Amino acid sequence: QKEVEQDPGPLSVPEGAIVSLNCTYSNSAFQYFMWYRQYSRKGPELLMYTYSSGNKEDGRFTAQVDKSSKYISLFIRDSQPSDSATYLCAMKAQGGSEKLVFGKGTKLTVNP
Amino acid sequence: DVKVTQSSRYLVKRTGEKVFLECVQDMDHENMFWYRQDPGLGLRLIYFSYDVKMKEKGDIPEGYSVSREKKERFSLILESASTNQTSMYLCASKLAGGGEQFFGPGTRLTVL
Protein backbone atom coordinates (compact mmCIF):
# COMPACT_ATOMS: atom_id res chain seq x y z
CA GLN A 1 0.00 0.00 0.00
CA LYS A 2 1.36 3.39 -0.96
CA GLU A 3 1.79 5.92 1.82
CA VAL A 4 -0.32 8.50 -0.03
CA GLU A 5 -2.93 7.78 -2.69
CA GLN A 6 -4.40 10.46 -4.91
CA ASP A 7 -6.76 9.97 -7.83
CA PRO A 8 -4.89 11.31 -10.89
CA GLY A 9 -8.07 12.30 -12.70
CA PRO A 10 -8.26 14.06 -15.05
CA LEU A 11 -11.20 15.96 -13.61
CA SER A 12 -13.19 18.29 -15.85
CA VAL A 13 -15.90 20.59 -14.43
CA PRO A 14 -17.91 23.59 -15.66
CA GLU A 15 -17.14 27.06 -14.35
CA GLY A 16 -18.88 27.74 -11.04
CA ALA A 17 -18.89 24.10 -9.92
CA ILE A 18 -17.75 22.94 -6.50
CA VAL A 19 -14.67 20.79 -6.83
CA SER A 20 -13.61 18.13 -4.34
CA LEU A 21 -10.08 16.76 -4.43
CA ASN A 22 -9.00 13.98 -2.10
CA CYS A 23 -6.06 12.00 -0.76
CA THR A 24 -5.90 8.98 1.50
CA TYR A 25 -2.88 7.97 3.52
CA SER A 26 -1.70 5.06 5.60
CA ASN A 27 0.78 6.59 8.06
CA SER A 28 -1.01 7.60 11.26
CA ALA A 29 2.04 9.68 12.28
CA PHE A 30 1.31 12.32 9.62
CA GLN A 31 0.50 15.63 11.30
CA TYR A 32 1.27 18.23 8.62
CA PHE A 33 -0.97 18.34 5.57
CA MET A 34 -0.51 20.53 2.52
CA TRP A 35 -2.11 21.18 -0.83
CA TYR A 36 -0.08 22.52 -3.72
CA ARG A 37 -1.30 23.95 -7.02
CA GLN A 38 0.93 23.49 -10.04
CA TYR A 39 0.31 25.22 -13.34
CA SER A 40 1.73 23.66 -16.48
CA ARG A 41 5.53 23.98 -16.69
CA LYS A 42 5.75 25.83 -13.37
CA GLY A 43 6.84 24.87 -9.85
CA PRO A 44 4.23 23.81 -7.26
CA GLU A 45 2.78 26.67 -5.22
CA LEU A 46 1.73 26.10 -1.60
CA LEU A 47 -2.02 26.63 -1.47
CA MET A 48 -3.17 25.36 1.93
CA TYR A 49 -1.36 24.18 5.05
CA THR A 50 -3.00 22.42 7.98
CA TYR A 51 -1.52 21.05 11.16
CA SER A 52 -3.28 18.05 12.70
CA SER A 53 -7.05 17.79 12.25
CA GLY A 54 -9.84 20.12 11.30
CA ASN A 55 -10.76 22.56 8.59
CA LYS A 56 -9.06 25.60 7.18
CA GLU A 57 -10.65 28.11 4.87
CA ASP A 58 -9.00 30.65 2.59
CA GLY A 59 -11.31 32.45 0.20
CA ARG A 60 -12.83 29.91 -2.17
CA PHE A 61 -10.61 27.10 -0.85
CA THR A 62 -11.28 24.83 2.13
CA ALA A 63 -8.94 22.12 3.36
CA GLN A 64 -10.26 19.35 5.57
CA VAL A 65 -8.36 16.71 7.50
CA ASP A 66 -10.02 13.60 8.93
CA LYS A 67 -7.30 11.77 10.81
CA SER A 68 -9.63 9.01 12.00
CA SER A 69 -10.28 8.05 8.37
CA LYS A 70 -6.78 9.04 7.16
CA TYR A 71 -8.38 11.21 4.52
CA ILE A 72 -7.81 14.80 3.44
CA SER A 73 -9.81 16.95 1.07
CA LEU A 74 -9.53 20.23 -0.78
CA PHE A 75 -12.77 21.96 -1.79
CA ILE A 76 -12.87 24.72 -4.37
CA ARG A 77 -16.07 26.78 -4.45
CA ASP A 78 -17.21 28.74 -7.49
CA SER A 79 -14.43 27.24 -9.58
CA GLN A 80 -12.83 29.45 -12.24
CA PRO A 81 -10.92 28.63 -15.44
CA SER A 82 -7.84 30.02 -13.66
CA ASP A 83 -8.14 27.11 -11.18
CA SER A 84 -7.21 24.71 -14.01
CA ALA A 85 -3.99 23.10 -12.77
CA THR A 86 -2.63 19.97 -11.17
CA TYR A 87 -3.25 19.75 -7.42
CA LEU A 88 -0.84 17.80 -5.24
CA CYS A 89 -1.38 16.73 -1.66
CA ALA A 90 1.60 16.38 0.67
CA MET A 91 2.09 15.18 4.22
CA LYS A 92 4.73 14.96 6.89
CA ALA A 93 5.01 13.31 10.27
CA GLN A 94 5.91 15.32 13.36
CA GLY A 95 9.48 14.53 14.32
CA GLY A 96 11.41 11.92 12.40
CA SER A 97 12.12 12.48 8.72
CA GLU A 98 12.09 16.01 7.30
CA LYS A 99 10.85 14.66 3.98
CA LEU A 100 7.36 15.32 2.71
CA VAL A 101 5.39 12.51 1.09
CA PHE A 102 3.49 13.63 -2.00
CA GLY A 103 0.50 12.32 -3.88
CA LYS A 104 0.94 12.07 -7.63
CA GLY A 105 -1.45 14.93 -8.30
CA THR A 106 -4.92 15.40 -9.77
CA LYS A 107 -5.24 17.34 -13.03
CA LEU A 108 -8.23 19.70 -12.94
CA THR A 109 -9.76 21.54 -15.88
CA VAL A 110 -12.46 24.16 -15.31
CA ASN A 111 -14.33 24.86 -18.53
CA PRO A 112 -15.76 28.35 -19.18
CA ASP B 1 7.41 36.15 0.87
CA VAL B 2 9.61 33.08 0.71
CA LYS B 3 11.61 33.05 -2.46
CA VAL B 4 13.30 30.04 -3.97
CA THR B 5 15.12 30.72 -7.21
CA GLN B 6 16.71 28.36 -9.70
CA SER B 7 19.52 29.35 -12.00
CA SER B 8 17.84 28.44 -15.29
CA ARG B 9 14.28 27.87 -16.50
CA TYR B 10 15.35 25.90 -19.57
CA LEU B 11 18.61 24.10 -20.23
CA VAL B 12 19.79 21.96 -23.14
CA LYS B 13 22.89 19.82 -22.71
CA ARG B 14 24.63 17.04 -24.58
CA THR B 15 25.11 13.46 -23.40
CA GLY B 16 28.20 13.13 -21.23
CA GLU B 17 28.35 16.79 -20.17
CA LYS B 18 28.64 17.75 -16.52
CA VAL B 19 25.60 19.81 -15.55
CA PHE B 20 25.17 22.13 -12.59
CA LEU B 21 21.74 23.22 -11.37
CA GLU B 22 21.75 25.94 -8.74
CA CYS B 23 19.09 26.77 -6.17
CA VAL B 24 19.02 29.73 -3.77
CA GLN B 25 16.53 30.49 -0.99
CA ASP B 26 16.26 33.72 0.97
CA MET B 27 14.40 32.62 4.12
CA ASP B 28 17.21 31.07 6.16
CA HIS B 29 15.70 27.59 5.81
CA GLU B 30 17.74 24.68 7.11
CA ASN B 31 16.28 22.02 4.82
CA MET B 32 16.65 22.01 1.05
CA PHE B 33 15.53 19.44 -1.50
CA TRP B 34 16.00 18.45 -5.13
CA TYR B 35 13.23 16.61 -6.97
CA ARG B 36 12.63 15.55 -10.51
CA GLN B 37 9.14 15.43 -11.95
CA ASP B 38 8.12 13.24 -14.88
CA PRO B 39 4.65 12.62 -16.36
CA GLY B 40 2.90 9.77 -14.56
CA LEU B 41 5.67 9.38 -11.98
CA GLY B 42 4.98 12.41 -9.82
CA LEU B 43 7.65 14.10 -7.73
CA ARG B 44 10.65 11.95 -6.91
CA LEU B 45 13.23 13.02 -4.34
CA ILE B 46 16.83 12.96 -5.57
CA TYR B 47 18.72 14.39 -2.59
CA PHE B 48 18.05 16.56 0.38
CA SER B 49 20.12 18.51 2.86
CA TYR B 50 19.33 18.97 6.53
CA ASP B 51 21.75 21.84 6.90
CA VAL B 52 25.03 23.20 5.56
CA LYS B 53 27.39 20.45 4.42
CA MET B 54 24.82 17.79 5.38
CA LYS B 55 23.15 15.70 2.70
CA GLU B 56 21.14 12.55 2.41
CA LYS B 57 20.16 10.42 -0.56
CA GLY B 58 16.57 10.45 -1.62
CA ASP B 59 14.73 7.85 -3.66
CA ILE B 60 16.65 8.20 -6.94
CA PRO B 61 20.20 9.50 -6.28
CA GLU B 62 21.99 7.47 -8.97
CA GLY B 63 23.77 9.68 -11.48
CA TYR B 64 23.47 12.78 -9.29
CA SER B 65 25.46 14.48 -6.57
CA VAL B 66 24.85 17.61 -4.50
CA SER B 67 26.73 20.36 -2.74
CA ARG B 68 25.66 22.63 0.12
CA GLU B 69 28.50 24.92 1.15
CA LYS B 70 26.28 27.81 2.22
CA LYS B 71 22.91 27.72 3.94
CA GLU B 72 21.09 29.55 1.17
CA ARG B 73 22.46 27.57 -1.77
CA PHE B 74 21.96 23.94 -2.80
CA SER B 75 23.46 22.65 -6.03
CA LEU B 76 22.54 19.55 -8.00
CA ILE B 77 25.26 18.05 -10.20
CA LEU B 78 24.76 15.61 -13.04
CA GLU B 79 28.23 14.08 -13.33
CA SER B 80 27.73 12.79 -16.88
CA ALA B 81 24.35 13.72 -18.31
CA SER B 82 22.33 11.02 -20.02
CA THR B 83 19.14 11.22 -22.08
CA ASN B 84 17.13 9.56 -19.29
CA GLN B 85 17.89 12.57 -17.12
CA THR B 86 15.75 14.77 -19.35
CA SER B 87 13.17 16.05 -16.89
CA MET B 88 11.78 18.95 -14.87
CA TYR B 89 14.00 19.59 -11.85
CA LEU B 90 12.50 21.29 -8.81
CA CYS B 91 14.25 22.72 -5.80
CA ALA B 92 12.46 23.31 -2.49
CA SER B 93 13.22 24.54 1.01
CA LYS B 94 11.65 24.60 4.46
CA LEU B 95 12.40 25.22 8.10
CA ALA B 96 13.69 22.26 10.08
CA GLY B 97 10.82 20.55 11.89
CA GLY B 98 8.19 22.44 9.91
CA GLY B 99 5.86 21.20 7.23
CA GLU B 100 5.52 24.13 4.84
CA GLN B 101 7.84 23.52 1.92
CA PHE B 102 8.35 26.10 -0.81
CA PHE B 103 9.34 25.30 -4.36
CA GLY B 104 11.33 27.13 -6.98
CA PRO B 105 10.03 27.67 -10.53
CA GLY B 106 11.76 24.58 -11.90
CA THR B 107 14.42 23.91 -14.53
CA ARG B 108 13.38 21.99 -17.60
CA LEU B 109 16.50 20.07 -18.64
CA THR B 110 16.81 18.41 -22.01
CA VAL B 111 19.76 16.09 -22.63
CA LEU B 112 20.41 15.37 -26.32
CSV table of C-alpha atoms in Angstrom, one decimal:
chain,number,residue,atom,x,y,z
A,1,GLN,CA,0.0,0.0,0.0
A,2,LYS,CA,1.4,3.4,-1.0
A,3,GLU,CA,1.8,5.9,1.8
A,4,VAL,CA,-0.3,8.5,0.0
A,5,GLU,CA,-2.9,7.8,-2.7
A,6,GLN,CA,-4.4,10.5,-4.9
A,7,ASP,CA,-6.8,10.0,-7.8
A,8,PRO,CA,-4.9,11.3,-10.9
A,9,GLY,CA,-8.1,12.3,-12.7
A,10,PRO,CA,-8.3,14.1,-15.0
A,11,LEU,CA,-11.2,16.0,-13.6
A,12,SER,CA,-13.2,18.3,-15.9
A,13,VAL,CA,-15.9,20.6,-14.4
A,14,PRO,CA,-17.9,23.6,-15.7
A,15,GLU,CA,-17.1,27.1,-14.4
A,16,GLY,CA,-18.9,27.7,-11.0
A,17,ALA,CA,-18.9,24.1,-9.9
A,18,ILE,CA,-17.8,22.9,-6.5
A,19,VAL,CA,-14.7,20.8,-6.8
A,20,SER,CA,-13.6,18.1,-4.3
A,21,LEU,CA,-10.1,16.8,-4.4
A,22,ASN,CA,-9.0,14.0,-2.1
A,23,CYS,CA,-6.1,12.0,-0.8
A,24,THR,CA,-5.9,9.0,1.5
A,25,TYR,CA,-2.9,8.0,3.5
A,26,SER,CA,-1.7,5.1,5.6
A,27,ASN,CA,0.8,6.6,8.1
A,28,SER,CA,-1.0,7.6,11.3
A,29,ALA,CA,2.0,9.7,12.3
A,30,PHE,CA,1.3,12.3,9.6
A,31,GLN,CA,0.5,15.6,11.3
A,32,TYR,CA,1.3,18.2,8.6
A,33,PHE,CA,-1.0,18.3,5.6
A,34,MET,CA,-0.5,20.5,2.5
A,35,TRP,CA,-2.1,21.2,-0.8
A,36,TYR,CA,-0.1,22.5,-3.7
A,37,ARG,CA,-1.3,24.0,-7.0
A,38,GLN,CA,0.9,23.5,-10.0
A,39,TYR,CA,0.3,25.2,-13.3
A,40,SER,CA,1.7,23.7,-16.5
A,41,ARG,CA,5.5,24.0,-16.7
A,42,LYS,CA,5.7,25.8,-13.4
A,43,GLY,CA,6.8,24.9,-9.9
A,44,PRO,CA,4.2,23.8,-7.3
A,45,GLU,CA,2.8,26.7,-5.2
A,46,LEU,CA,1.7,26.1,-1.6
A,47,LEU,CA,-2.0,26.6,-1.5
A,48,MET,CA,-3.2,25.4,1.9
A,49,TYR,CA,-1.4,24.2,5.1
A,50,THR,CA,-3.0,22.4,8.0
A,51,TYR,CA,-1.5,21.1,11.2
A,52,SER,CA,-3.3,18.0,12.7
A,53,SER,CA,-7.0,17.8,12.2
A,54,GLY,CA,-9.8,20.1,11.3
A,55,ASN,CA,-10.8,22.6,8.6
A,56,LYS,CA,-9.1,25.6,7.2
A,57,GLU,CA,-10.6,28.1,4.9
A,58,ASP,CA,-9.0,30.7,2.6
A,59,GLY,CA,-11.3,32.5,0.2
A,60,ARG,CA,-12.8,29.9,-2.2
A,61,PHE,CA,-10.6,27.1,-0.8
A,62,THR,CA,-11.3,24.8,2.1
A,63,ALA,CA,-8.9,22.1,3.4
A,64,GLN,CA,-10.3,19.3,5.6
A,65,VAL,CA,-8.4,16.7,7.5
A,66,ASP,CA,-10.0,13.6,8.9
A,67,LYS,CA,-7.3,11.8,10.8
A,68,SER,CA,-9.6,9.0,12.0
A,69,SER,CA,-10.3,8.1,8.4
A,70,LYS,CA,-6.8,9.0,7.2
A,71,TYR,CA,-8.4,11.2,4.5
A,72,ILE,CA,-7.8,14.8,3.4
A,73,SER,CA,-9.8,17.0,1.1
A,74,LEU,CA,-9.5,20.2,-0.8
A,75,PHE,CA,-12.8,22.0,-1.8
A,76,ILE,CA,-12.9,24.7,-4.4
A,77,ARG,CA,-16.1,26.8,-4.5
A,78,ASP,CA,-17.2,28.7,-7.5
A,79,SER,CA,-14.4,27.2,-9.6
A,80,GLN,CA,-12.8,29.4,-12.2
A,81,PRO,CA,-10.9,28.6,-15.4
A,82,SER,CA,-7.8,30.0,-13.7
A,83,ASP,CA,-8.1,27.1,-11.2
A,84,SER,CA,-7.2,24.7,-14.0
A,85,ALA,CA,-4.0,23.1,-12.8
A,86,THR,CA,-2.6,20.0,-11.2
A,87,TYR,CA,-3.3,19.7,-7.4
A,88,LEU,CA,-0.8,17.8,-5.2
A,89,CYS,CA,-1.4,16.7,-1.7
A,90,ALA,CA,1.6,16.4,0.7
A,91,MET,CA,2.1,15.2,4.2
A,92,LYS,CA,4.7,15.0,6.9
A,93,ALA,CA,5.0,13.3,10.3
A,94,GLN,CA,5.9,15.3,13.4
A,95,GLY,CA,9.5,14.5,14.3
A,96,GLY,CA,11.4,11.9,12.4
A,97,SER,CA,12.1,12.5,8.7
A,98,GLU,CA,12.1,16.0,7.3
A,99,LYS,CA,10.8,14.7,4.0
A,100,LEU,CA,7.4,15.3,2.7
A,101,VAL,CA,5.4,12.5,1.1
A,102,PHE,CA,3.5,13.6,-2.0
A,103,GLY,CA,0.5,12.3,-3.9
A,104,LYS,CA,0.9,12.1,-7.6
A,105,GLY,CA,-1.4,14.9,-8.3
A,106,THR,CA,-4.9,15.4,-9.8
A,107,LYS,CA,-5.2,17.3,-13.0
A,108,LEU,CA,-8.2,19.7,-12.9
A,109,THR,CA,-9.8,21.5,-15.9
A,110,VAL,CA,-12.5,24.2,-15.3
A,111,ASN,CA,-14.3,24.9,-18.5
A,112,PRO,CA,-15.8,28.3,-19.2
B,1,ASP,CA,7.4,36.1,0.9
B,2,VAL,CA,9.6,33.1,0.7
B,3,LYS,CA,11.6,33.0,-2.5
B,4,VAL,CA,13.3,30.0,-4.0
B,5,THR,CA,15.1,30.7,-7.2
B,6,GLN,CA,16.7,28.4,-9.7
B,7,SER,CA,19.5,29.4,-12.0
B,8,SER,CA,17.8,28.4,-15.3
B,9,ARG,CA,14.3,27.9,-16.5
B,10,TYR,CA,15.4,25.9,-19.6
B,11,LEU,CA,18.6,24.1,-20.2
B,12,VAL,CA,19.8,22.0,-23.1
B,13,LYS,CA,22.9,19.8,-22.7
B,14,ARG,CA,24.6,17.0,-24.6
B,15,THR,CA,25.1,13.5,-23.4
B,16,GLY,CA,28.2,13.1,-21.2
B,17,GLU,CA,28.3,16.8,-20.2
B,18,LYS,CA,28.6,17.8,-16.5
B,19,VAL,CA,25.6,19.8,-15.6
B,20,PHE,CA,25.2,22.1,-12.6
B,21,LEU,CA,21.7,23.2,-11.4
B,22,GLU,CA,21.7,25.9,-8.7
B,23,CYS,CA,19.1,26.8,-6.2
B,24,VAL,CA,19.0,29.7,-3.8
B,25,GLN,CA,16.5,30.5,-1.0
B,26,ASP,CA,16.3,33.7,1.0
B,27,MET,CA,14.4,32.6,4.1
B,28,ASP,CA,17.2,31.1,6.2
B,29,HIS,CA,15.7,27.6,5.8
B,30,GLU,CA,17.7,24.7,7.1
B,31,ASN,CA,16.3,22.0,4.8
B,32,MET,CA,16.6,22.0,1.0
B,33,PHE,CA,15.5,19.4,-1.5
B,34,TRP,CA,16.0,18.5,-5.1
B,35,TYR,CA,13.2,16.6,-7.0
B,36,ARG,CA,12.6,15.6,-10.5
B,37,GLN,CA,9.1,15.4,-12.0
B,38,ASP,CA,8.1,13.2,-14.9
B,39,PRO,CA,4.7,12.6,-16.4
B,40,GLY,CA,2.9,9.8,-14.6
B,41,LEU,CA,5.7,9.4,-12.0
B,42,GLY,CA,5.0,12.4,-9.8
B,43,LEU,CA,7.6,14.1,-7.7
B,44,ARG,CA,10.7,12.0,-6.9
B,45,LEU,CA,13.2,13.0,-4.3
B,46,ILE,CA,16.8,13.0,-5.6
B,47,TYR,CA,18.7,14.4,-2.6
B,48,PHE,CA,18.0,16.6,0.4
B,49,SER,CA,20.1,18.5,2.9
B,50,TYR,CA,19.3,19.0,6.5
B,51,ASP,CA,21.8,21.8,6.9
B,52,VAL,CA,25.0,23.2,5.6
B,53,LYS,CA,27.4,20.4,4.4
B,54,MET,CA,24.8,17.8,5.4
B,55,LYS,CA,23.2,15.7,2.7
B,56,GLU,CA,21.1,12.5,2.4
B,57,LYS,CA,20.2,10.4,-0.6
B,58,GLY,CA,16.6,10.4,-1.6
B,59,ASP,CA,14.7,7.8,-3.7
B,60,ILE,CA,16.6,8.2,-6.9
B,61,PRO,CA,20.2,9.5,-6.3
B,62,GLU,CA,22.0,7.5,-9.0
B,63,GLY,CA,23.8,9.7,-11.5
B,64,TYR,CA,23.5,12.8,-9.3
B,65,SER,CA,25.5,14.5,-6.6
B,66,VAL,CA,24.8,17.6,-4.5
B,67,SER,CA,26.7,20.4,-2.7
B,68,ARG,CA,25.7,22.6,0.1
B,69,GLU,CA,28.5,24.9,1.1
B,70,LYS,CA,26.3,27.8,2.2
B,71,LYS,CA,22.9,27.7,3.9
B,72,GLU,CA,21.1,29.6,1.2
B,73,ARG,CA,22.5,27.6,-1.8
B,74,PHE,CA,22.0,23.9,-2.8
B,75,SER,CA,23.5,22.7,-6.0
B,76,LEU,CA,22.5,19.5,-8.0
B,77,ILE,CA,25.3,18.1,-10.2
B,78,LEU,CA,24.8,15.6,-13.0
B,79,GLU,CA,28.2,14.1,-13.3
B,80,SER,CA,27.7,12.8,-16.9
B,81,ALA,CA,24.3,13.7,-18.3
B,82,SER,CA,22.3,11.0,-20.0
B,83,THR,CA,19.1,11.2,-22.1
B,84,ASN,CA,17.1,9.6,-19.3
B,85,GLN,CA,17.9,12.6,-17.1
B,86,THR,CA,15.8,14.8,-19.3
B,87,SER,CA,13.2,16.0,-16.9
B,88,MET,CA,11.8,18.9,-14.9
B,89,TYR,CA,14.0,19.6,-11.8
B,90,LEU,CA,12.5,21.3,-8.8
B,91,CYS,CA,14.3,22.7,-5.8
B,92,ALA,CA,12.5,23.3,-2.5
B,93,SER,CA,13.2,24.5,1.0
B,94,LYS,CA,11.7,24.6,4.5
B,95,LEU,CA,12.4,25.2,8.1
B,96,ALA,CA,13.7,22.3,10.1
B,97,GLY,CA,10.8,20.5,11.9
B,98,GLY,CA,8.2,22.4,9.9
B,99,GLY,CA,5.9,21.2,7.2
B,100,GLU,CA,5.5,24.1,4.8
B,101,GLN,CA,7.8,23.5,1.9
B,102,PHE,CA,8.4,26.1,-0.8
B,103,PHE,CA,9.3,25.3,-4.4
B,104,GLY,CA,11.3,27.1,-7.0
B,105,PRO,CA,10.0,27.7,-10.5
B,106,GLY,CA,11.8,24.6,-11.9
B,107,THR,CA,14.4,23.9,-14.5
B,108,ARG,CA,13.4,22.0,-17.6
B,109,LEU,CA,16.5,20.1,-18.6
B,110,THR,CA,16.8,18.4,-22.0
B,111,VAL,CA,19.8,16.1,-22.6
B,112,LEU,CA,20.4,15.4,-26.3
